[in-house]
Tab-separated table of C-alpha atoms in Angstrom:
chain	number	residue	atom	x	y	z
A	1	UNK	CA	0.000	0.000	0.000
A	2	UNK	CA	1.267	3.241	-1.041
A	3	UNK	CA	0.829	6.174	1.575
A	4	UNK	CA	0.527	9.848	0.015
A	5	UNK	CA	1.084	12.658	2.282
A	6	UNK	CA	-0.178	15.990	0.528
A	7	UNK	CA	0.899	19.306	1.543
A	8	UNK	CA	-1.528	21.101	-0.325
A	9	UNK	CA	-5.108	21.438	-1.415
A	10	UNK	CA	-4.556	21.016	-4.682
A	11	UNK	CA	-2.479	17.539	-4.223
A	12	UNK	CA	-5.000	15.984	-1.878
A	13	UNK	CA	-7.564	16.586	-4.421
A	14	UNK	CA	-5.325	14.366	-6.528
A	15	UNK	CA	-4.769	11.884	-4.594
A	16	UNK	CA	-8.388	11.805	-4.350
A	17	UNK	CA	-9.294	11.880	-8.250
A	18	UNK	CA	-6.797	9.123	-8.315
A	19	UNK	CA	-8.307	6.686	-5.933
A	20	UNK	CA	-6.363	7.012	-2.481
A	21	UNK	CA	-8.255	5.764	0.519
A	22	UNK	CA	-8.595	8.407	3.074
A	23	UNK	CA	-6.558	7.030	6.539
A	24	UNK	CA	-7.490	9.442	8.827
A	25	UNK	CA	-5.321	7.631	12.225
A	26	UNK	CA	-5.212	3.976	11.091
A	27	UNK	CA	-6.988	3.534	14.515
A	28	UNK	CA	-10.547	2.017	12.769
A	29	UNK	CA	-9.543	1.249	9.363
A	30	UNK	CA	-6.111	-1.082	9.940
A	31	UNK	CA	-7.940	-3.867	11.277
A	32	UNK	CA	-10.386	-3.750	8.361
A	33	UNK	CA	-7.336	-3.623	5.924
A	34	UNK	CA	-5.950	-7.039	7.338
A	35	UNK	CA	-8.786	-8.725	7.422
A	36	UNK	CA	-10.269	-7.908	4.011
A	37	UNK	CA	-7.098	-6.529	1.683
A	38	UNK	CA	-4.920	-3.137	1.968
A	39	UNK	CA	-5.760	-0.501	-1.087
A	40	UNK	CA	-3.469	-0.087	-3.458
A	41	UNK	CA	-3.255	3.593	-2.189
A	42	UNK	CA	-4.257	6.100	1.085
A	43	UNK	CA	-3.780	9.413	1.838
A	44	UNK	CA	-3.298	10.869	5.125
A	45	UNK	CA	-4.176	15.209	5.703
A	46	UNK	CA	-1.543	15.248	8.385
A	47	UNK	CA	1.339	17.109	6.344
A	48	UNK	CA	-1.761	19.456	5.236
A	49	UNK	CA	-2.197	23.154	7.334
A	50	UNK	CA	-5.582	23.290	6.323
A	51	UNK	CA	-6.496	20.100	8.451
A	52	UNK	CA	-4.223	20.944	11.035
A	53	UNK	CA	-5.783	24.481	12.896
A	54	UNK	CA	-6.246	24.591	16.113
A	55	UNK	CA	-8.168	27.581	18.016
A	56	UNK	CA	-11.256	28.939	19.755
A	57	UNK	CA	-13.017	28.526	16.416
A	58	UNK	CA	-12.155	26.002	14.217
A	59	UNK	CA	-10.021	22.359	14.665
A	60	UNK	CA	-8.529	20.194	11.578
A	61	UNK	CA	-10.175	17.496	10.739
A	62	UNK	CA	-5.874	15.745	10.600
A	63	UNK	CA	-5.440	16.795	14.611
A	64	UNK	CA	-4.761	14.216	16.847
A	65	UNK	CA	-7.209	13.563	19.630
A	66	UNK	CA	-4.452	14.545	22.294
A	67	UNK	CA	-3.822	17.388	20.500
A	68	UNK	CA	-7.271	18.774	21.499
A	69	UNK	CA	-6.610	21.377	24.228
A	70	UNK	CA	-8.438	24.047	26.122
A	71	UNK	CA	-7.839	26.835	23.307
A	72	UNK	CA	-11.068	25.286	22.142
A	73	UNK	CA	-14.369	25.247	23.831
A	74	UNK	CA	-14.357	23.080	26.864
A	75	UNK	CA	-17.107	20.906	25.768
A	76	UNK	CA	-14.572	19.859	22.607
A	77	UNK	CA	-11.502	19.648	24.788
A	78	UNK	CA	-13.560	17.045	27.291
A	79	UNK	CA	-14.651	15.020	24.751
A	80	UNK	CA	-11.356	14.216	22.559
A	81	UNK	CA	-9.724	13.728	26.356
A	82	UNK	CA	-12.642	10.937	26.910
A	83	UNK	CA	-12.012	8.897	23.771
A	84	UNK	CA	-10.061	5.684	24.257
A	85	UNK	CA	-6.954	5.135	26.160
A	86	UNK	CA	-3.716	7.772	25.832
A	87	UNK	CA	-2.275	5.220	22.950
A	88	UNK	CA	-5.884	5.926	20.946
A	89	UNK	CA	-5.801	9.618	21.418
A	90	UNK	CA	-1.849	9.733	20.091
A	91	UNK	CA	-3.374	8.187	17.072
A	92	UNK	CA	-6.795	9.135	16.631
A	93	UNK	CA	-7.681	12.132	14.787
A	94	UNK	CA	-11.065	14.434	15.134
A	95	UNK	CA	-12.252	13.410	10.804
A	96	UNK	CA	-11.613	9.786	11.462
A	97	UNK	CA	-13.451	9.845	14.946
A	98	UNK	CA	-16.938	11.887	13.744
A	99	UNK	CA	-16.737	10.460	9.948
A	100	UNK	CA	-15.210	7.329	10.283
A	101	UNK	CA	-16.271	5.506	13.533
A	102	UNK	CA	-19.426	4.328	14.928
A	103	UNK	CA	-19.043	5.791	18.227
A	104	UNK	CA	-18.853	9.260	16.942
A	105	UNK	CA	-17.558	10.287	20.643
A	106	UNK	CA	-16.942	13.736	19.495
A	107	UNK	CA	-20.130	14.182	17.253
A	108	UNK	CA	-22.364	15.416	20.012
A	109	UNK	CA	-19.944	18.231	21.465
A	110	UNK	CA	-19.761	19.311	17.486
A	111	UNK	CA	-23.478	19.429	17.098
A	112	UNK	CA	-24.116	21.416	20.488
A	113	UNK	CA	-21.299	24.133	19.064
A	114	UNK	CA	-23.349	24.374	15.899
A	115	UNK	CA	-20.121	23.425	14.016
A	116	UNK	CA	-19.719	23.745	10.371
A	117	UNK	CA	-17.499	21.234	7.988
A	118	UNK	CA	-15.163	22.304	5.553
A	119	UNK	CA	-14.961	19.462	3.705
A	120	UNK	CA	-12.534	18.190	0.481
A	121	UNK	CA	-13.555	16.196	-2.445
A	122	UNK	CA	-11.867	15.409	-5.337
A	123	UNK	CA	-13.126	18.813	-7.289
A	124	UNK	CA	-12.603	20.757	-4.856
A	125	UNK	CA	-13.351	22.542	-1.054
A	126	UNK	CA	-16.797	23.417	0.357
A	127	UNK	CA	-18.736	23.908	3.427
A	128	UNK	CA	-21.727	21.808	5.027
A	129	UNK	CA	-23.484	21.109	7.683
A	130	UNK	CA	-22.728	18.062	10.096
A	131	UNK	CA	-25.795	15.869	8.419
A	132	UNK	CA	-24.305	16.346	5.119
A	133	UNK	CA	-20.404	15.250	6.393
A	134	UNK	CA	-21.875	11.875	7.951
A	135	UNK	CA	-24.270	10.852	5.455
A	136	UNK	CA	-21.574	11.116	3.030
A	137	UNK	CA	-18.846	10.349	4.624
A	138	UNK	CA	-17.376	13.389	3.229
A	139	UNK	CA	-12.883	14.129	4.246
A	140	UNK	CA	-13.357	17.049	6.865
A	141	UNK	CA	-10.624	19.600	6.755
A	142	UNK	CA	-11.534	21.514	9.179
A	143	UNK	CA	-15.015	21.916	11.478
A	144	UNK	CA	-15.580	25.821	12.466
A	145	UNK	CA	-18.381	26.977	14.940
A	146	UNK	CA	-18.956	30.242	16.795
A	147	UNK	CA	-17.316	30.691	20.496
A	148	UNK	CA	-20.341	29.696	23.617
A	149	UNK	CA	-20.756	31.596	26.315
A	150	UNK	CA	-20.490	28.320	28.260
A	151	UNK	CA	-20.549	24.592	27.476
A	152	UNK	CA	-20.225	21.559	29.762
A	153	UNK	CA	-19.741	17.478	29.366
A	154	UNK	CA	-20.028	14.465	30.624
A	155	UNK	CA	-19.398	10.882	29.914
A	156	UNK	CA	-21.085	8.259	32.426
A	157	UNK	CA	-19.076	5.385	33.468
A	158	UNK	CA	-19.646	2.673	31.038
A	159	UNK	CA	-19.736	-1.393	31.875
A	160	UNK	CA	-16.563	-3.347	29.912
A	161	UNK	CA	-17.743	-5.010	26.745
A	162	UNK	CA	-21.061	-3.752	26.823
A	163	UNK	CA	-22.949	-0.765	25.293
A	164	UNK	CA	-20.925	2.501	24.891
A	165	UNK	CA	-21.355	4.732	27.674
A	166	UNK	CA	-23.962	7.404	28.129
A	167	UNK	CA	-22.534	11.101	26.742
A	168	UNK	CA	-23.878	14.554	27.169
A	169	UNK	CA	-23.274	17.522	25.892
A	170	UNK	CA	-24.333	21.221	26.369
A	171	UNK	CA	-23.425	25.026	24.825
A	172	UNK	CA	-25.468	27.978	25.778
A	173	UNK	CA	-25.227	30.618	22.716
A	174	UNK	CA	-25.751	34.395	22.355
A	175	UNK	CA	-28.351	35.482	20.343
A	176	UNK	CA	-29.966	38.814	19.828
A	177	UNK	CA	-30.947	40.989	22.080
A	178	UNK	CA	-30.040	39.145	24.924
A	179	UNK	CA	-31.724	36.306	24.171
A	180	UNK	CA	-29.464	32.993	24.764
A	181	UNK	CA	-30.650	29.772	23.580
A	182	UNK	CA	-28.962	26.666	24.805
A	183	UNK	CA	-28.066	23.483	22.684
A	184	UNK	CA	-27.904	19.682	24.108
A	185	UNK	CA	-26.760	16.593	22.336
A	186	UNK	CA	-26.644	12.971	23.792
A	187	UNK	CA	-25.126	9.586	22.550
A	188	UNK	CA	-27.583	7.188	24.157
A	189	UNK	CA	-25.881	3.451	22.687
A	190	UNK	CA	-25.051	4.312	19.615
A	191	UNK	CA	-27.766	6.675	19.106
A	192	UNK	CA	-27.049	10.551	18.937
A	193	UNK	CA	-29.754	12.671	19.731
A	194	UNK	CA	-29.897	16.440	20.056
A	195	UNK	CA	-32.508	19.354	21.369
A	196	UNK	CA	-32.338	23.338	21.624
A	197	UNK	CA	-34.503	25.486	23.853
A	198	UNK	CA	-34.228	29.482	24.202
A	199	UNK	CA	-32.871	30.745	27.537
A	200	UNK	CA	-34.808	34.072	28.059
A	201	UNK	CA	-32.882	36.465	30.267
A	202	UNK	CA	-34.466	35.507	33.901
A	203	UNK	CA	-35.371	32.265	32.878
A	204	UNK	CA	-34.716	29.280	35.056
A	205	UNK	CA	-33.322	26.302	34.786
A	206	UNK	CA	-36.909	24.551	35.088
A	207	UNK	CA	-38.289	26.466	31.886
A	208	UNK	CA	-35.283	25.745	29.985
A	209	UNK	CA	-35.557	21.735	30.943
A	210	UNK	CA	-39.241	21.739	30.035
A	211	UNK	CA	-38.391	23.107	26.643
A	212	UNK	CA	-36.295	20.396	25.936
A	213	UNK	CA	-38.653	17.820	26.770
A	214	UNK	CA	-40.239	18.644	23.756
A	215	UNK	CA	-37.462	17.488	21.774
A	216	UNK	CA	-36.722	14.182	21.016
A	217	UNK	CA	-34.560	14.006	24.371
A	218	UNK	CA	-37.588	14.000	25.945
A	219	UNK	CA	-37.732	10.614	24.637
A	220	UNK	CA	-34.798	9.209	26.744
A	221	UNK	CA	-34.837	6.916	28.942
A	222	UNK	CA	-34.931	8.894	32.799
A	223	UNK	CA	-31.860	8.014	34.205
A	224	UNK	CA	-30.128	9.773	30.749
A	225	UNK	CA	-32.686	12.595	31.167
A	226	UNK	CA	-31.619	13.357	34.965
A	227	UNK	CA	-28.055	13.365	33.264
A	228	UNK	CA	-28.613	15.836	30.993
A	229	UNK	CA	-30.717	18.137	33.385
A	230	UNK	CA	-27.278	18.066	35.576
A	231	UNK	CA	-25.635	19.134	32.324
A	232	UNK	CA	-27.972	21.925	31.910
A	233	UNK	CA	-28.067	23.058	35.506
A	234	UNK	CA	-24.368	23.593	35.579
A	235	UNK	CA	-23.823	24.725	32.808
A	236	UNK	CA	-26.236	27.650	32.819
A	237	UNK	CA	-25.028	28.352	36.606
A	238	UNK	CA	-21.487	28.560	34.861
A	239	UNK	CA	-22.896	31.448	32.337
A	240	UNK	CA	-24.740	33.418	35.197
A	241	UNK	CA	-21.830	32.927	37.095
């Protein structure tokens, strides 16, 4: 298998047109690959700046899960520092863990930013929404999303061998005229759900929690909806805080 390392836009696209498997960290794929047959080509994005940012607003789809520190919101920085064990997260990188693997551990913190994909195809670069990266399975360069004025996380402990663990995630946003509205995303199994209610100034914690329960988190089961209404509660205390 021959592994092409592009340092430009304009070569990945190549490598593309021409066939090259995207790698993202080897973590999910290289078990696949011995089982079933190695391509006769891949490409990697991490020799390519584009995939590599790093900041309040945007992370490369090419940087390594350990790589993921607090210059980004803390709901993103808690959630690449949850996946796996130390050796996965020196390996792993964000595009391979929300396009390429079933858990999608960092999906729900992207979807309660609001995050945007800048994605790469062979004819060219464009942006999307999240729906659009994973039904596709599109090569993410880069996601981008506008700075919260508070986010939180949490993973519940999960039982060895059985069903992933329970994951929530929460961003409170600015809006106009001093209306907030706060977003909420949960991997329940391998199911990701998500919700948004407004946060009027004033408003409680209680009206923001009812909201949500007429989202489709209000069809969880209770003991993830008691999770996420810790989520919410400390989260907004952070913001009025």
């Amino acid at each position: 298998m021959q592994l092409r390392l592009p340092s430009s836009i304009s070569e990945a696209q190549r490598c593309l047109a021409e066939g090259a498997v995207p790698v993202g960290g080897a973590t999910l794929v290289w078990a696949g690959w011995q089982r079933d047959g190695f391509p006769e080509q891949a490409v990697s994005l991490r020799r390519l700046p584009e995939a590599n940012a790093i900041g309040p607003g945007e992370l490369g789809g090419a940087v390594l899960l350990h790589h993921v520190d607090a210059t980004v919101p803390e709901v993103l920085h808690r959630a690449a520092g949850g996946v796996g064990t130390g050796a996965v997260r020196r390996a792993a990188t964000v595009g391979g863990n929300i396009v390429g693997s079933t858990l999608r551990c960092l999906l729900p913190a992207a979807l309660v930013l609001d995050a945007r994909a800048t994605v790469l195809t062979a004819d060219g670069v464009y942006e999307t929404d999240l729906a659009e990266l994973l039904a596709k399975r599109l090569v993410l360069l880069a996601l981008r999303w506008r700075t919260p004025l508070a986010s939180g996380y949490r993973k519940l402990e999960g039982a060895a061998g059985g069903a992933p663990p329970l994951v929530v995630a929460v961003a409170l946003h600015s809006g106009d005229e001093g209306r907030a509205h706060l977003r909420v995303a949960v991997r329940d199994n391998y199911d990701v759900l998500s919700g948004s209610a407004p946060c009027e100034p004033g408003a409680g914690a209680g009206e923001v929690l009812h909201a949500l329960e007429g989202t489709e988190l209000g069809e969880l089961p209770a003991a993830a909806r008691d999770a996420v209404r810790d989520q919410v509660v400390e989260v907004l205390a952070r913001a009025a805080g």
